[in-house]
Short mmCIF file of C-alpha atoms and ligand atoms in Angstrom, two decimals:
data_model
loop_
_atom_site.label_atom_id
_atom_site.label_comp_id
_atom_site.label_asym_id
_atom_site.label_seq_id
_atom_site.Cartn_x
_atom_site.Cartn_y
_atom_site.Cartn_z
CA UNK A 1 -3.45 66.01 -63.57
CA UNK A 2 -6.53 64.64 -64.55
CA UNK A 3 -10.12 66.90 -64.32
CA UNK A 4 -12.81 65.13 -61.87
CA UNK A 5 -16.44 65.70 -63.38
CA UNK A 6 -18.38 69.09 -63.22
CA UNK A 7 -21.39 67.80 -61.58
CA UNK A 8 -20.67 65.98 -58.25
CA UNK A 9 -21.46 66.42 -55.03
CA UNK A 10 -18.32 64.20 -53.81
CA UNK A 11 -15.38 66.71 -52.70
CA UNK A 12 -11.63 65.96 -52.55
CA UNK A 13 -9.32 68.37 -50.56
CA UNK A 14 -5.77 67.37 -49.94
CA UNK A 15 -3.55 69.04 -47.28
CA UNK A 16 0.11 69.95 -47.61
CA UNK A 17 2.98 71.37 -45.77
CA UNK A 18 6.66 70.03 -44.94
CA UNK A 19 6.86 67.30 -42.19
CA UNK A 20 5.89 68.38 -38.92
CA UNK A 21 3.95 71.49 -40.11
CA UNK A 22 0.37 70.51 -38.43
CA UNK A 23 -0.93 68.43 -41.13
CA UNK A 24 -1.68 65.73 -39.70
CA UNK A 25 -3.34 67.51 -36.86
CA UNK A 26 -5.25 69.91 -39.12
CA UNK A 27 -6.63 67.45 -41.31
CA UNK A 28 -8.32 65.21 -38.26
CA UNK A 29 -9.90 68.53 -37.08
CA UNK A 30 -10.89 69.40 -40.44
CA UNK A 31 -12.91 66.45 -40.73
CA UNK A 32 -14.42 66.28 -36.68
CA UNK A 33 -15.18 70.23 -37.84
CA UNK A 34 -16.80 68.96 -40.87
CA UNK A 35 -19.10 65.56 -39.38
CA UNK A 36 -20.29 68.44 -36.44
CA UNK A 37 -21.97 70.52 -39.53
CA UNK A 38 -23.19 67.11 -40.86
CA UNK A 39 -20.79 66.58 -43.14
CA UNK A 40 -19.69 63.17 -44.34
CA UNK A 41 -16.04 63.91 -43.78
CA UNK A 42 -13.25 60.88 -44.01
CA UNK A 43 -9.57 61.24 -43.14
CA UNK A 44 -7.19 59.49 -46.15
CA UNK A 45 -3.22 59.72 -45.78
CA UNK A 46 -0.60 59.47 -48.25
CA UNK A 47 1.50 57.32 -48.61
CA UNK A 48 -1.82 55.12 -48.27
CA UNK A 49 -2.37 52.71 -46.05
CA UNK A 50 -2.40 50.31 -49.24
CA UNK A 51 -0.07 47.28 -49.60
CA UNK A 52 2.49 50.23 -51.34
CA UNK A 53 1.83 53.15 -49.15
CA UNK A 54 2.26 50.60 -45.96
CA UNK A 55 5.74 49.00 -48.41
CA UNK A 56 6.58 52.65 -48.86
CA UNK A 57 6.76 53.48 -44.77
CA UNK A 58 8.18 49.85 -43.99
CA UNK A 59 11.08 49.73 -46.11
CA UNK A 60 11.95 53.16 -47.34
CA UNK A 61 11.00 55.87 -44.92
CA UNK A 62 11.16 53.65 -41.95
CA UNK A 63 13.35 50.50 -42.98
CA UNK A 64 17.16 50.38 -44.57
CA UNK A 65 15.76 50.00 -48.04
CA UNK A 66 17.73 52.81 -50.07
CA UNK A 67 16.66 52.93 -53.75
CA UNK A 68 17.77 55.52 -56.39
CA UNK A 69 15.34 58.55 -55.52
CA UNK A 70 14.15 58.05 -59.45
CA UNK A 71 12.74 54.98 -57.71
CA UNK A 72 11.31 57.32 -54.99
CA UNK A 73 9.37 59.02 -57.08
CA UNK A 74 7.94 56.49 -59.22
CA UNK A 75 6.65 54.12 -55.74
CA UNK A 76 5.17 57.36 -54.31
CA UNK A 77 3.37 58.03 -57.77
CA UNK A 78 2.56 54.48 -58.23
CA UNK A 79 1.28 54.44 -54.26
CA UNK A 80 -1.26 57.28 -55.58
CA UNK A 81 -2.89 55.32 -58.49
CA UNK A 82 -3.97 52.82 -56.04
CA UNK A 83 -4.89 54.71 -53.57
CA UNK A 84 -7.17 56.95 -55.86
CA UNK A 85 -8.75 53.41 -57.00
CA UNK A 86 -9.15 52.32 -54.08
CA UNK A 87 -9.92 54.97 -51.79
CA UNK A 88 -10.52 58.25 -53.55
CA UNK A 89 -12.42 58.35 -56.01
CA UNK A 90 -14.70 55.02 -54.47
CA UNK A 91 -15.25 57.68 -51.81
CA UNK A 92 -15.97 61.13 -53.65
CA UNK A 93 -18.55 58.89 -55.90
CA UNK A 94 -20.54 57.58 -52.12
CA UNK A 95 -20.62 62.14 -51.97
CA UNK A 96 -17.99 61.96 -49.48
CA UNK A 97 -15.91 64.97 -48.43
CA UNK A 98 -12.60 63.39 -48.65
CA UNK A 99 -9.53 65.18 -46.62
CA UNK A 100 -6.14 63.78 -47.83
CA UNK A 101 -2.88 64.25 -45.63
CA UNK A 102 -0.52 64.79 -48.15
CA UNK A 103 -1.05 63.99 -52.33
CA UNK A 104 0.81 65.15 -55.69
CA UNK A 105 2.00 67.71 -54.15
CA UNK A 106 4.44 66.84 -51.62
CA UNK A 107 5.61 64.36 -54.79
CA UNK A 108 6.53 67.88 -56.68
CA UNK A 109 7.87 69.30 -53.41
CA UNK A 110 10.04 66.59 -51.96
CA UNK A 111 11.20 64.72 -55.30
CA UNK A 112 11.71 67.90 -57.20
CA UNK A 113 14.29 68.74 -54.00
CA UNK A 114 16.14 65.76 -54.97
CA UNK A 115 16.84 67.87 -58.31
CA UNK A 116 14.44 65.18 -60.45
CA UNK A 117 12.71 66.72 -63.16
CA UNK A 118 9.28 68.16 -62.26
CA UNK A 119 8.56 67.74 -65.68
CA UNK A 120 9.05 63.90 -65.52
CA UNK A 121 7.67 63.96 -61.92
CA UNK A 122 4.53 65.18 -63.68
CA UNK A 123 4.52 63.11 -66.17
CA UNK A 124 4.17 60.06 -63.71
CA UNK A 125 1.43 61.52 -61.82
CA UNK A 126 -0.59 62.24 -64.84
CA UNK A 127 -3.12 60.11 -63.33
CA UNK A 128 -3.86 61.96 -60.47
CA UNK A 129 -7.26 63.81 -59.90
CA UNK A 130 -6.97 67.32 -59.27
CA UNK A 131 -8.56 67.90 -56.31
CA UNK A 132 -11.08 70.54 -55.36
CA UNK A 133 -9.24 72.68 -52.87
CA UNK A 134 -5.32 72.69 -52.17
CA UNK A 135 -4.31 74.14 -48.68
CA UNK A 136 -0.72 74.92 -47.59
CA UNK A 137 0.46 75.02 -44.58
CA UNK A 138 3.88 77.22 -44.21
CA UNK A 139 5.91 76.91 -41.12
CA UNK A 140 9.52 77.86 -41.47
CA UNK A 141 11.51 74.46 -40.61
CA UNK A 142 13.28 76.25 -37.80
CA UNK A 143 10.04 76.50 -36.01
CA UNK A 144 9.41 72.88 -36.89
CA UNK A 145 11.93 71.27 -35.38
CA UNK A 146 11.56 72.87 -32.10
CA UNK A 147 8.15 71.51 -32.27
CA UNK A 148 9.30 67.81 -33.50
CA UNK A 149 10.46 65.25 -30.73
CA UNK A 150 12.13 63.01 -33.27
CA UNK A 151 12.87 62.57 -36.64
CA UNK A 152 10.99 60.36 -38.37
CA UNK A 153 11.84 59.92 -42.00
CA UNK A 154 14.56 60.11 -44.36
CA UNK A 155 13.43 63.39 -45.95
CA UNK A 156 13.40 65.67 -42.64
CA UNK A 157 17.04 66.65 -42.82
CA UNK A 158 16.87 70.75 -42.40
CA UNK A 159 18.87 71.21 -45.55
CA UNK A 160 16.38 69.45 -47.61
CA UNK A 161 12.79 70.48 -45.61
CA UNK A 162 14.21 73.94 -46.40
CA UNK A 163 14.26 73.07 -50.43
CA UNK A 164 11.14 71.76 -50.17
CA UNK A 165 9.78 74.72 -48.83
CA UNK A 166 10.58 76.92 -51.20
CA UNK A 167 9.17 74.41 -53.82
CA UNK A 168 5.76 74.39 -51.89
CA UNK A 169 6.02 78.44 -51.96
CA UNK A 170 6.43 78.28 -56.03
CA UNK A 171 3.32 76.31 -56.02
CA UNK A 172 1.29 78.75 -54.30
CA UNK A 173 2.70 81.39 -56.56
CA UNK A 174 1.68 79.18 -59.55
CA UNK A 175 -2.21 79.11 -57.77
CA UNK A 176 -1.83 75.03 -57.57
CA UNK A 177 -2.07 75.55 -53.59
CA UNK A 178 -3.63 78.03 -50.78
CA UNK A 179 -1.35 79.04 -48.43
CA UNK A 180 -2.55 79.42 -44.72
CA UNK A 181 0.34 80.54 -42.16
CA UNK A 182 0.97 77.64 -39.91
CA UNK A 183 2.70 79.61 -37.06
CA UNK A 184 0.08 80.08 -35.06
CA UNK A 185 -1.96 78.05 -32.34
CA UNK A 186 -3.68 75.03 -33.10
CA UNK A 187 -6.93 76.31 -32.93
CA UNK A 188 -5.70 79.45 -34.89
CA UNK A 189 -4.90 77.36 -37.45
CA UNK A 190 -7.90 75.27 -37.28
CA UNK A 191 -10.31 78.35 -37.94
CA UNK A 192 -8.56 79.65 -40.55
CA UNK A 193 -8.45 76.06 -42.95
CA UNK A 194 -12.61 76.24 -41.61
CA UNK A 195 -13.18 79.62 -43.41
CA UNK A 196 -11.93 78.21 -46.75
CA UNK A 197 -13.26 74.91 -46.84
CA UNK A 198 -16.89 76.25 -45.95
CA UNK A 199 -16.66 79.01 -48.03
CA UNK A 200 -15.76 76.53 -50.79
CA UNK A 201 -18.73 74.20 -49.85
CA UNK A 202 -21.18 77.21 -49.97
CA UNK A 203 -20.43 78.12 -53.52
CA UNK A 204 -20.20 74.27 -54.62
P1 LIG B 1 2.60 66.77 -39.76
O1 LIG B 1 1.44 65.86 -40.00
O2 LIG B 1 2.64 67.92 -40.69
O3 LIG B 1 3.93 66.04 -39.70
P2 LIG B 1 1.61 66.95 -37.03
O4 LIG B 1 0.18 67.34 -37.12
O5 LIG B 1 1.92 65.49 -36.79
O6 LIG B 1 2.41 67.44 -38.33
O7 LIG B 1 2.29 67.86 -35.92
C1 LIG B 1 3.66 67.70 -35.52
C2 LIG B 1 3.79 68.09 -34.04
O8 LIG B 1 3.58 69.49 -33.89
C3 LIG B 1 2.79 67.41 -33.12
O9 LIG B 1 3.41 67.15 -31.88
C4 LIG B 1 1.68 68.45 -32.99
O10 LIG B 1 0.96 68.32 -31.79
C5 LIG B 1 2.47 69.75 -33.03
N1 LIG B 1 1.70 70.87 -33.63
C6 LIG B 1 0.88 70.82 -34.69
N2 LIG B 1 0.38 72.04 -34.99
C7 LIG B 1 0.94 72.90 -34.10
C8 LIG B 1 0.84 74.31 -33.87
N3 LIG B 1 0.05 75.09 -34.65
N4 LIG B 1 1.56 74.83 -32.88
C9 LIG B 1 2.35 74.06 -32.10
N5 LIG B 1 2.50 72.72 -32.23
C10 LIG B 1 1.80 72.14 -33.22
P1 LIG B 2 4.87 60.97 -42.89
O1 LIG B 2 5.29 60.30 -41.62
O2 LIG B 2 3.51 60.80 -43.39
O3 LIG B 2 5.18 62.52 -42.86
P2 LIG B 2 4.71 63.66 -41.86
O4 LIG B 2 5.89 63.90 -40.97
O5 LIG B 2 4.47 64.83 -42.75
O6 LIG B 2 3.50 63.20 -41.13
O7 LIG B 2 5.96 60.52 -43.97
C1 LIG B 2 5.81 60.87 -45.23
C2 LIG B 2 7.18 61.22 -45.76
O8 LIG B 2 7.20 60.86 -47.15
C3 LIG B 2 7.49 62.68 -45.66
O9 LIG B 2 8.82 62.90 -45.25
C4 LIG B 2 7.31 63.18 -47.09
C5 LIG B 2 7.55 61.97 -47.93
N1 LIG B 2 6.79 61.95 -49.21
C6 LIG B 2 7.47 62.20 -50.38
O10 LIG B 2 8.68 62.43 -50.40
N2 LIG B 2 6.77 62.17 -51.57
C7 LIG B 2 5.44 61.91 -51.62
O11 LIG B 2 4.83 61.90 -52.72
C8 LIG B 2 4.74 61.67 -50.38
C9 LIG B 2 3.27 61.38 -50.39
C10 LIG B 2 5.46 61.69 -49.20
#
């Protein structure tokens, strides 16, 4: 991944966790948490709401389009360039604290459970800022799909959000991601992904 400069006041956080684990939810109270304290907080999603993100949810997670999942991997990563162009880093240079649903991460997590090399996977998202702070949020998939209505996506079978759990888990081992337990309430939840992020801003 590529290093953002030292000296910014810009911030980028991304927010992880296997479908249906609160992100989504977390990261829009993240940033209403954030704009209260004054904060110039925006919400980004990936895949991006871009003309490949929105080609990406159309046709492949969505749609009937099945492509080899080396093709997968290389749309997702090639979804992130432009959204970093466009979005990101346009963003973290107007001093913006930018909170990302998903990012490089769930490209390690859900391609690498399709047995691709992470190595390669890497390679193609050499690119990629690092961002500033890395949260996880673990739920075990059994809670998850009591809590999901529907499926929505090709990747939620319980064989493979199971897989990509335990890749998420070898991240936080490897320090690329903070973990923050997910099974709790809402609000519990909420607090807890507050204390880091503040305690991050203090210090930066
Ligand atoms: P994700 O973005 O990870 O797919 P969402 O934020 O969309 O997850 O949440 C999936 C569902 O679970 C939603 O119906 C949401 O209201 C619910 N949910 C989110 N967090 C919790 C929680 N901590 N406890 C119970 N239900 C939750
Ligand atoms: P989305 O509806 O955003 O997921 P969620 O249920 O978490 O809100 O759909 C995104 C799907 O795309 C999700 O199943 C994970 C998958 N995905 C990858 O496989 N690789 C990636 O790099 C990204 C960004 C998403």
């Amino acid at each position: 991944m590529r290093e953002m400069p030292r000296k910014r006041k810009g911030v980028f956080i991304c927010i992880e966790g296997i479908d249906g684990s609160g992100k989504t939810t977390q990261a829009h109270l993240l940033v209403e948490t954030l704009k209260i304290k004054a904060y110039d907080a925006i919400y980004t999603t990936e895949p991006s709401n871009g003309i490949l993100g929105q080609m990406i949810r159309r046709n492949m997670l969505q749609g009937s389009l099945r492509v080899p999942t080396i093709v997968e991997a290389v749309f997702f990563a090639a979804d992130r360039v432009d959204h970093i162009e466009k979005e990101i880093e346009l963003s973290i240079k107007a001093e913006k604290i930018v909170v990302c649903d998903r990012y490089v991460y769930s490209s390690i997590a859900y391609q690498g459970a399709s047995n691709i090399n992470l190595g390669w996977i890497e390679q193609i998202n050499r690119y990629a800022i690092k961002p500033d702070l890395a949260i996880y949020i673990d739920v075990p998939p059994e809670i998850v799909f009591k809590r999901m209505k529907r499926r929505k996506s090709v990747m939620e079978t319980p064989h493979i959000q199971k897989k990509v759990r335990r890749n998420y888990l070898k991240l936080v081992k490897e320090k690329h991601l903070e973990m923050v337990d997910g099974n709790h309430s809402i609000n519990q939840v909420a607090k807890t992904i507050e204390n880091i992020v503040l305690r991050f801003l203090e210090k930066h």
